[in-house]
CSV table of C-alpha atoms in Angstrom, one decimal:
chain,number,residue,atom,x,y,z
B,1,UNK,CA,69.7,95.8,80.6
B,2,UNK,CA,71.1,98.7,78.6
B,3,UNK,CA,69.1,101.4,80.4
B,4,UNK,CA,70.1,100.3,83.8
B,5,UNK,CA,73.8,99.8,82.9
B,6,UNK,CA,74.1,103.1,81.1
B,7,UNK,CA,72.5,105.1,84.0
B,8,UNK,CA,74.9,103.5,86.5
B,9,UNK,CA,78.0,103.9,84.3
B,10,UNK,CA,77.2,107.5,83.3
B,11,UNK,CA,76.0,108.4,86.8
B,12,UNK,CA,72.7,110.1,85.6
B,13,UNK,CA,69.4,109.2,83.9
B,14,UNK,CA,69.8,108.4,80.2
B,15,UNK,CA,67.5,109.6,77.5
B,16,UNK,CA,65.5,107.4,75.2
B,17,UNK,CA,67.6,108.6,72.3
B,18,UNK,CA,70.8,107.5,74.0
B,19,UNK,CA,69.4,104.1,74.7
B,20,UNK,CA,68.1,103.8,71.1
B,21,UNK,CA,71.6,104.5,69.8
B,22,UNK,CA,73.0,101.6,71.7
B,23,UNK,CA,70.1,99.4,70.7
B,24,UNK,CA,70.9,100.2,67.1
B,25,UNK,CA,74.5,99.2,67.7
B,26,UNK,CA,73.4,95.9,69.2
B,27,UNK,CA,71.2,95.2,66.1
B,28,UNK,CA,74.2,95.9,63.8
B,29,UNK,CA,76.6,93.7,65.8
B,30,UNK,CA,74.2,90.8,66.6
B,31,UNK,CA,74.6,89.0,63.2
B,32,UNK,CA,78.4,89.1,63.5
B,33,UNK,CA,78.4,87.5,67.0
B,34,UNK,CA,77.9,83.9,68.1
B,35,UNK,CA,75.3,84.7,70.7
B,36,UNK,CA,73.3,87.4,72.6
B,37,UNK,CA,76.0,87.6,75.3
B,38,UNK,CA,78.9,88.4,73.0
B,39,UNK,CA,76.9,91.1,71.2
B,40,UNK,CA,75.7,92.7,74.5
B,41,UNK,CA,79.3,92.7,75.8
B,42,UNK,CA,80.4,94.7,72.8
B,43,UNK,CA,77.7,97.2,73.4
B,44,UNK,CA,78.4,97.5,77.1
B,45,UNK,CA,82.1,98.0,76.3
B,46,UNK,CA,81.1,101.0,74.1
B,47,UNK,CA,79.3,102.5,77.0
B,48,UNK,CA,82.5,102.2,79.1
B,49,UNK,CA,84.6,103.6,76.3
B,50,UNK,CA,82.4,106.7,76.1
B,51,UNK,CA,83.7,110.1,77.5
B,52,UNK,CA,80.5,110.1,79.6
B,53,UNK,CA,82.0,107.2,81.7
B,54,UNK,CA,85.6,108.2,81.5
B,55,UNK,CA,85.3,111.9,82.3
B,56,UNK,CA,83.3,114.0,84.7
B,57,UNK,CA,81.1,115.5,81.9
B,58,UNK,CA,79.0,118.5,82.9
B,59,UNK,CA,75.9,119.5,81.1
B,60,UNK,CA,75.7,123.0,79.7
B,61,UNK,CA,79.5,123.4,79.9
B,62,UNK,CA,79.4,125.7,76.9
B,63,UNK,CA,77.7,128.3,79.0
B,64,UNK,CA,80.4,130.6,80.3
B,65,UNK,CA,78.4,131.9,83.3
B,66,UNK,CA,78.9,129.9,86.5
B,67,UNK,CA,76.0,127.8,87.4
B,68,UNK,CA,75.3,125.2,90.1
B,69,UNK,CA,76.0,121.5,89.5
B,70,UNK,CA,73.0,119.3,89.0
B,71,UNK,CA,72.3,116.9,91.8
B,72,UNK,CA,73.6,114.0,89.7
B,73,UNK,CA,76.8,116.0,89.0
B,74,UNK,CA,77.2,116.8,92.7
B,75,UNK,CA,76.7,113.1,93.6
B,76,UNK,CA,79.5,112.2,91.2
B,77,UNK,CA,81.9,114.9,92.4
B,78,UNK,CA,81.3,113.9,96.0
B,79,UNK,CA,81.8,110.2,95.5
B,80,UNK,CA,84.9,110.6,93.4
B,81,UNK,CA,86.3,113.0,96.0
B,82,UNK,CA,85.8,110.8,99.1
B,83,UNK,CA,85.5,107.3,97.6
B,84,UNK,CA,87.4,107.4,94.4
B,85,UNK,CA,84.4,105.6,92.9
B,86,UNK,CA,80.9,105.9,91.4
B,87,UNK,CA,78.1,107.2,93.6
B,88,UNK,CA,76.1,104.5,95.3
B,89,UNK,CA,72.4,103.9,95.3
B,90,UNK,CA,71.6,106.2,98.2
B,91,UNK,CA,73.4,109.1,96.6
B,92,UNK,CA,71.8,108.5,93.2
B,93,UNK,CA,68.4,108.2,94.9
B,94,UNK,CA,68.7,111.6,96.6
B,95,UNK,CA,70.0,113.1,93.4
B,96,UNK,CA,67.0,111.7,91.5
B,97,UNK,CA,64.7,113.3,94.2
B,98,UNK,CA,66.6,116.6,93.9
B,99,UNK,CA,67.4,116.6,97.6
B,100,UNK,CA,71.2,116.2,97.5
B,101,UNK,CA,71.8,119.9,96.8
B,102,UNK,CA,70.1,120.8,100.1
B,103,UNK,CA,72.8,121.9,102.5
B,104,UNK,CA,71.7,119.7,105.4
B,105,UNK,CA,71.3,116.6,103.2
B,106,UNK,CA,74.7,117.2,101.5
B,107,UNK,CA,76.4,117.5,104.9
B,108,UNK,CA,74.7,114.3,106.1
B,109,UNK,CA,75.9,112.4,103.0
B,110,UNK,CA,79.4,113.8,103.4
B,111,UNK,CA,79.5,112.4,106.9
B,112,UNK,CA,78.1,109.1,105.7
B,113,UNK,CA,80.8,108.8,103.0
B,114,UNK,CA,83.6,109.7,105.4
B,115,UNK,CA,82.3,107.1,107.9
B,116,UNK,CA,82.3,104.3,105.3
B,117,UNK,CA,85.4,102.1,104.9
B,118,UNK,CA,85.7,103.2,101.3
B,119,UNK,CA,86.9,106.6,102.7
B,120,UNK,CA,90.2,104.9,103.3
B,121,UNK,CA,90.8,105.3,99.6
B,122,UNK,CA,90.6,109.1,100.1
B,123,UNK,CA,93.2,108.9,102.8
B,124,UNK,CA,95.5,106.8,100.7
B,125,UNK,CA,95.1,108.6,97.3
B,126,UNK,CA,95.1,112.1,98.6
B,127,UNK,CA,98.1,111.6,101.0
B,128,UNK,CA,100.2,109.9,98.3
B,129,UNK,CA,99.5,112.6,95.7
B,130,UNK,CA,99.8,115.5,98.2
B,131,UNK,CA,103.2,114.3,99.5
B,132,UNK,CA,104.5,112.9,96.2
B,133,UNK,CA,105.0,109.5,97.7
B,134,UNK,CA,105.5,107.7,94.4
B,135,UNK,CA,109.2,108.3,94.8
B,136,UNK,CA,109.3,106.0,97.9
B,137,UNK,CA,108.1,103.1,95.8
B,138,UNK,CA,111.2,103.2,93.6
B,139,UNK,CA,113.9,104.2,96.1
B,140,UNK,CA,116.9,101.9,96.4
B,141,UNK,CA,119.0,102.1,99.6
B,142,UNK,CA,122.8,101.9,99.3
B,143,UNK,CA,123.8,98.3,100.4
B,144,UNK,CA,127.2,99.4,101.6
B,145,UNK,CA,125.8,102.0,103.9
B,146,UNK,CA,122.6,100.2,105.2
B,147,UNK,CA,122.9,96.5,104.2
B,148,UNK,CA,119.7,94.8,103.3
B,149,UNK,CA,116.9,97.1,104.4
B,150,UNK,CA,114.0,95.2,106.0
B,151,UNK,CA,111.1,95.2,103.5
B,152,UNK,CA,108.7,95.1,106.5
B,153,UNK,CA,110.2,98.4,107.7
B,154,UNK,CA,109.9,100.0,104.2
B,155,UNK,CA,106.2,98.9,104.0
B,156,UNK,CA,105.5,100.5,107.4
B,157,UNK,CA,107.3,103.7,106.2
B,158,UNK,CA,104.9,103.8,103.3
B,159,UNK,CA,101.9,103.3,105.5
B,160,UNK,CA,102.7,105.9,108.2
B,161,UNK,CA,101.8,109.1,106.4
B,162,UNK,CA,98.5,107.6,105.2
B,163,UNK,CA,97.7,106.3,108.7
B,164,UNK,CA,98.4,109.8,110.2
B,165,UNK,CA,96.0,111.4,107.7
B,166,UNK,CA,93.3,108.8,108.4
B,167,UNK,CA,93.7,109.2,112.2
B,168,UNK,CA,93.4,113.0,112.0
B,169,UNK,CA,90.5,112.8,109.6
B,170,UNK,CA,88.6,110.3,111.8
B,171,UNK,CA,89.0,112.4,115.0
B,172,UNK,CA,89.0,115.8,113.2
B,173,UNK,CA,92.4,116.7,114.6
B,174,UNK,CA,93.8,120.2,113.9
B,175,UNK,CA,95.7,120.3,110.6
B,176,UNK,CA,98.7,121.7,112.4
B,177,UNK,CA,99.3,118.2,113.7
B,178,UNK,CA,100.9,117.6,110.3
B,179,UNK,CA,103.6,120.0,111.3
B,180,UNK,CA,104.0,118.6,114.8
B,181,UNK,CA,102.1,116.3,117.1
B,182,UNK,CA,102.7,114.6,120.4
B,183,UNK,CA,101.8,111.2,118.9
B,184,UNK,CA,102.8,109.0,116.0
B,185,UNK,CA,101.2,106.1,114.1
B,186,UNK,CA,103.6,103.1,114.3
B,187,UNK,CA,103.8,99.4,114.5
B,188,UNK,CA,106.5,97.3,116.3
B,189,UNK,CA,109.0,97.4,113.4
B,190,UNK,CA,108.7,101.2,112.9
B,191,UNK,CA,108.8,101.8,116.7
B,192,UNK,CA,112.1,100.0,116.9
B,193,UNK,CA,113.4,102.1,114.0
B,194,UNK,CA,112.4,105.2,116.0
B,195,UNK,CA,113.6,103.9,119.4
B,196,UNK,CA,110.1,103.8,120.8
B,197,UNK,CA,109.5,101.2,123.5
B,198,UNK,CA,106.7,98.6,124.1
B,199,UNK,CA,104.9,98.6,120.7
B,200,UNK,CA,103.7,95.2,119.5
B,201,UNK,CA,102.1,93.8,116.4
B,202,UNK,CA,102.1,94.7,112.7
B,203,UNK,CA,99.2,97.1,112.7
B,204,UNK,CA,100.0,100.8,113.0
B,205,UNK,CA,98.5,102.4,116.1
B,206,UNK,CA,98.6,105.7,117.9
B,207,UNK,CA,101.5,106.0,120.3
B,208,UNK,CA,102.1,108.9,122.7
B,209,UNK,CA,105.5,110.6,122.2
B,210,UNK,CA,107.6,112.1,125.0
B,211,UNK,CA,108.9,115.7,124.5
B,212,UNK,CA,112.5,114.5,123.8
B,213,UNK,CA,111.4,112.3,120.9
B,214,UNK,CA,112.4,113.6,117.5
B,215,UNK,CA,109.2,112.6,115.7
B,216,UNK,CA,105.6,113.8,115.5
B,217,UNK,CA,103.9,115.1,112.4
B,218,UNK,CA,105.1,114.6,108.9
B,219,UNK,CA,108.6,116.2,109.1
B,220,UNK,CA,110.1,113.4,111.1
B,221,UNK,CA,108.5,110.4,109.3
B,222,UNK,CA,111.1,108.0,108.1
B,223,UNK,CA,109.4,107.3,104.8
B,224,UNK,CA,109.2,110.9,103.7
B,225,UNK,CA,112.8,111.5,104.9
B,226,UNK,CA,114.0,108.5,102.9
B,227,UNK,CA,112.1,109.5,99.9
B,228,UNK,CA,113.8,112.8,99.8
B,229,UNK,CA,117.3,111.3,100.0
B,230,UNK,CA,119.5,109.7,97.4
B,231,UNK,CA,119.4,106.3,99.1
B,232,UNK,CA,122.9,106.7,100.4
B,233,UNK,CA,122.9,110.0,102.3
B,234,UNK,CA,120.6,112.9,103.1
B,235,UNK,CA,119.7,115.4,100.4
B,236,UNK,CA,119.1,118.8,101.9
B,237,UNK,CA,118.2,120.3,98.5
B,238,UNK,CA,115.6,117.7,97.8
B,239,UNK,CA,114.1,117.9,101.3
B,240,UNK,CA,114.0,121.7,101.1
B,241,UNK,CA,112.2,121.7,97.7
B,242,UNK,CA,109.8,119.1,98.9
B,243,UNK,CA,108.8,121.1,102.0
B,244,UNK,CA,108.3,124.3,100.0
B,245,UNK,CA,106.3,122.6,97.2
B,246,UNK,CA,104.2,120.1,99.1
B,247,UNK,CA,103.7,121.6,102.6
B,248,UNK,CA,103.8,125.4,101.9
B,249,UNK,CA,102.8,125.4,98.2
B,250,UNK,CA,105.6,127.8,97.5
B,251,UNK,CA,107.8,126.1,95.0
B,252,UNK,CA,111.2,127.7,94.2
B,253,UNK,CA,111.9,129.1,90.8
B,254,UNK,CA,113.4,126.8,88.2
B,255,UNK,CA,117.2,126.8,88.0
B,256,UNK,CA,118.7,129.1,85.4
B,257,UNK,CA,120.4,127.4,82.3
B,258,UNK,CA,124.0,126.2,82.4
B,259,UNK,CA,124.2,126.2,86.3
B,260,UNK,CA,127.5,124.4,87.3
B,261,UNK,CA,127.2,121.3,89.5
B,262,UNK,CA,129.3,120.8,92.5
B,263,UNK,CA,132.7,119.3,91.3
B,264,UNK,CA,133.1,116.2,93.5
B,265,UNK,CA,136.4,115.5,91.7
B,266,UNK,CA,138.0,118.6,93.3
B,267,UNK,CA,140.0,117.5,96.4
B,268,UNK,CA,139.3,120.8,98.1
B,269,UNK,CA,135.6,120.3,97.7
B,270,UNK,CA,135.8,116.8,99.1
B,271,UNK,CA,137.3,118.2,102.3
B,272,UNK,CA,134.2,120.2,103.0
B,273,UNK,CA,131.2,119.0,104.8
B,274,UNK,CA,127.9,118.8,102.9
B,275,UNK,CA,126.7,122.1,104.5
B,276,UNK,CA,130.0,123.8,103.5
B,277,UNK,CA,129.7,122.5,99.9
B,278,UNK,CA,126.2,123.9,99.7
B,279,UNK,CA,127.4,127.3,101.0
B,280,UNK,CA,130.2,127.3,98.5
B,281,UNK,CA,127.8,126.4,95.7
B,282,UNK,CA,125.4,129.2,96.9
B,283,UNK,CA,128.2,131.8,96.6
B,284,UNK,CA,128.0,131.5,92.8
B,285,UNK,CA,125.7,134.5,91.8
B,286,UNK,CA,123.9,132.3,89.3
B,287,UNK,CA,122.9,129.9,92.1
B,288,UNK,CA,122.2,132.3,94.9
B,289,UNK,CA,118.6,133.3,94.0
B,290,UNK,CA,117.3,129.7,94.2
B,291,UNK,CA,119.6,128.2,96.8
B,292,UNK,CA,119.2,131.0,99.3
B,293,UNK,CA,115.5,130.1,99.4
B,294,UNK,CA,115.9,126.3,99.4
B,295,UNK,CA,119.0,125.3,101.4
B,296,UNK,CA,118.1,126.6,104.9
B,297,UNK,CA,115.0,124.5,105.0
B,298,UNK,CA,116.8,121.4,103.8
B,299,UNK,CA,119.8,121.8,106.2
B,300,UNK,CA,117.3,121.7,109.2
B,301,UNK,CA,116.7,118.0,108.3
B,302,UNK,CA,120.4,117.1,108.5
B,303,UNK,CA,120.1,115.1,111.8
B,304,UNK,CA,118.2,112.5,109.7
B,305,UNK,CA,120.1,110.1,107.5
B,306,UNK,CA,118.9,108.5,104.2
B,307,UNK,CA,116.8,105.9,106.2
B,308,UNK,CA,115.2,108.5,108.4
B,309,UNK,CA,117.3,107.6,111.5
B,310,UNK,CA,118.4,110.2,113.9
B,311,UNK,CA,122.1,110.9,114.0
B,312,UNK,CA,124.3,113.3,116.0
B,313,UNK,CA,127.5,112.8,114.0
B,314,UNK,CA,128.6,112.4,110.4
B,315,UNK,CA,132.0,110.8,110.0
B,316,UNK,CA,132.9,111.6,113.6
B,317,UNK,CA,131.9,115.2,113.1
B,318,UNK,CA,128.9,116.7,114.9
B,319,UNK,CA,125.9,117.4,112.7
B,320,UNK,CA,125.4,121.1,112.0
B,321,UNK,CA,121.7,121.5,111.3
B,322,UNK,CA,121.5,125.2,111.9
B,323,UNK,CA,120.7,127.5,109.0
B,324,UNK,CA,119.6,131.1,108.3
B,325,UNK,CA,116.5,131.8,106.2
B,326,UNK,CA,116.5,134.5,103.5
B,327,UNK,CA,114.7,136.8,106.0
B,328,UNK,CA,117.5,136.3,108.5
B,329,UNK,CA,115.4,134.1,110.8
B,330,UNK,CA,117.5,131.2,112.2
B,331,UNK,CA,116.5,127.5,112.2
B,332,UNK,CA,118.1,125.2,114.7
B,333,UNK,CA,117.6,121.7,113.5
B,334,UNK,CA,114.3,119.9,113.4
B,335,UNK,CA,112.9,121.4,116.6
B,336,UNK,CA,113.8,124.9,115.4
B,337,UNK,CA,112.1,124.1,112.0
B,338,UNK,CA,108.9,123.0,113.6
B,339,UNK,CA,108.9,125.9,116.1
B,340,UNK,CA,109.4,128.4,113.2
B,341,UNK,CA,106.6,126.9,111.1
B,342,UNK,CA,104.2,126.8,114.0
B,343,UNK,CA,105.1,130.4,115.0
B,344,UNK,CA,105.3,132.0,111.6
B,345,UNK,CA,103.8,129.8,108.8
B,346,UNK,CA,100.5,128.4,110.1
B,347,UNK,CA,98.4,130.6,107.8
B,348,UNK,CA,100.6,129.6,104.8
B,349,UNK,CA,100.4,125.9,105.7
B,350,UNK,CA,96.6,126.1,106.1
B,351,UNK,CA,96.2,127.9,102.8
B,352,UNK,CA,98.4,125.2,101.1
B,353,UNK,CA,96.3,122.4,102.6
B,354,UNK,CA,93.1,124.1,101.4
B,355,UNK,CA,94.6,124.5,97.9
B,356,UNK,CA,95.9,121.0,97.6
B,357,UNK,CA,92.7,119.3,98.9
B,358,UNK,CA,90.5,121.5,96.7
B,359,UNK,CA,92.5,120.7,93.6
B,360,UNK,CA,92.1,117.0,94.5
B,361,UNK,CA,88.4,117.3,95.1
B,362,UNK,CA,87.9,119.0,91.7
B,363,UNK,CA,90.3,116.8,89.8
B,364,UNK,CA,92.0,119.7,88.2
B,365,UNK,CA,94.7,122.4,88.9
B,366,UNK,CA,93.4,125.5,90.6
B,367,UNK,CA,93.5,128.8,88.7
B,368,UNK,CA,93.8,132.5,89.6
B,369,UNK,CA,90.0,132.7,89.6
B,370,UNK,CA,89.8,130.1,92.3
B,371,UNK,CA,92.0,132.1,94.7
B,372,UNK,CA,89.2,134.0,96.5
B,373,UNK,CA,87.4,130.8,97.3
B,374,UNK,CA,90.5,129.2,98.6
B,375,UNK,CA,91.1,132.2,100.9
B,376,UNK,CA,87.6,132.0,102.2
B,377,UNK,CA,88.1,128.3,103.0
B,378,UNK,CA,91.4,129.0,104.7
B,379,UNK,CA,89.9,131.8,106.8
B,380,UNK,CA,87.2,129.4,108.1
B,381,UNK,CA,89.8,126.6,108.6
B,382,UNK,CA,91.9,128.9,110.8
B,383,UNK,CA,89.0,129.4,113.3
B,384,UNK,CA,89.5,127.7,116.7
B,385,UNK,CA,88.3,124.1,116.8
B,386,UNK,CA,88.4,123.5,113.0
B,387,UNK,CA,90.2,120.3,112.0
B,388,UNK,CA,91.0,118.1,109.0
B,389,UNK,CA,87.4,116.8,108.7
B,390,UNK,CA,86.2,120.4,108.8
B,391,UNK,CA,88.3,121.2,105.8
B,392,UNK,CA,86.5,118.5,103.9
B,393,UNK,CA,83.1,120.0,104.8
B,394,UNK,CA,84.3,123.5,104.0
B,395,UNK,CA,85.4,122.4,100.5
B,396,UNK,CA,82.1,120.5,99.8
B,397,UNK,CA,80.0,123.5,100.9
B,398,UNK,CA,82.0,126.0,98.9
B,399,UNK,CA,81.1,127.5,95.5
B,400,UNK,CA,84.4,126.1,94.3
B,401,UNK,CA,83.0,122.6,94.7
B,402,UNK,CA,79.3,123.2,93.8
B,403,UNK,CA,79.7,125.5,90.8
B,404,UNK,CA,80.5,124.4,87.2
């Protein structure tokens, strides 16, 4: 019983000495327990309390020279990456035979894991971590501005980014679909929120978007827009920071100490629009270095309110969603933002995707020493025909994934 359980829990064969240690613990505990089952449960609990279960422990980690993962370590890394769980019997069997490290076998197993329903865990966990979606779980909408927000709508808003990722992974769609796509994943409630006709049922499904629709990709998704608001109105600063950090992997510098906040008690400030207040705040030399980098990105989202609904006016005044980047390029609202990203930032976005997914696959932050491998993955990802599933294969085949 112990040998089988320990091998499964520790994801590798166990030595006779390791089993003997647990048998000795059983012998010590048995007189204190009422029966065999109680004593065995205590010993099995100690197996699960071990770092060998709780962590991805690598043999020979004291050796500073890079070396290949063993087949068992590779099975563990692959299954935790794509299933968020222990390797199954097939992976362990191939690892025991020493076949998993073969490039063709590893690719076949990666395809098998992606085709399994458990790969939905990958879509959910990676998407939520990548996009910082925990904030949406705790967001409260202003009752005066929006009334009682439909919980069915909020649930669909939470599902939409994950559904888009799963759809793109399943059909190996280009990663640039995250920036803009001619389709969306919606159900009837979300479709009504977006003004899309003839969508029925609670399940999210792929719907073709007409050119005049303001959605497509991640940037127009109501959940992500709501998450980056204050629950009452839009928050250009928060939306700009989110885009830079999560989509472009280019976070702005931290604010300097003692930066003054916008004085909302000043009647002159209250007369200004949100964009004018931001410009006034940016005129302060202490604020300029950060806000000149953040604000233009966030202002491009201004046609969306705190609930992610499209608006052309704010308090009877036309929405001004135009802004000028630090390099003097102009963004004209959401369409201008998407056009600019697709024309000028595809390489940066692809590199950010490779970086974020590689960090998730390894379960650790990437370091300067990982940069060369990330660049190699990005270069391959940018080749024509490569999509989101190809990014998974590029990471699994890389030295970043296979070396200790």
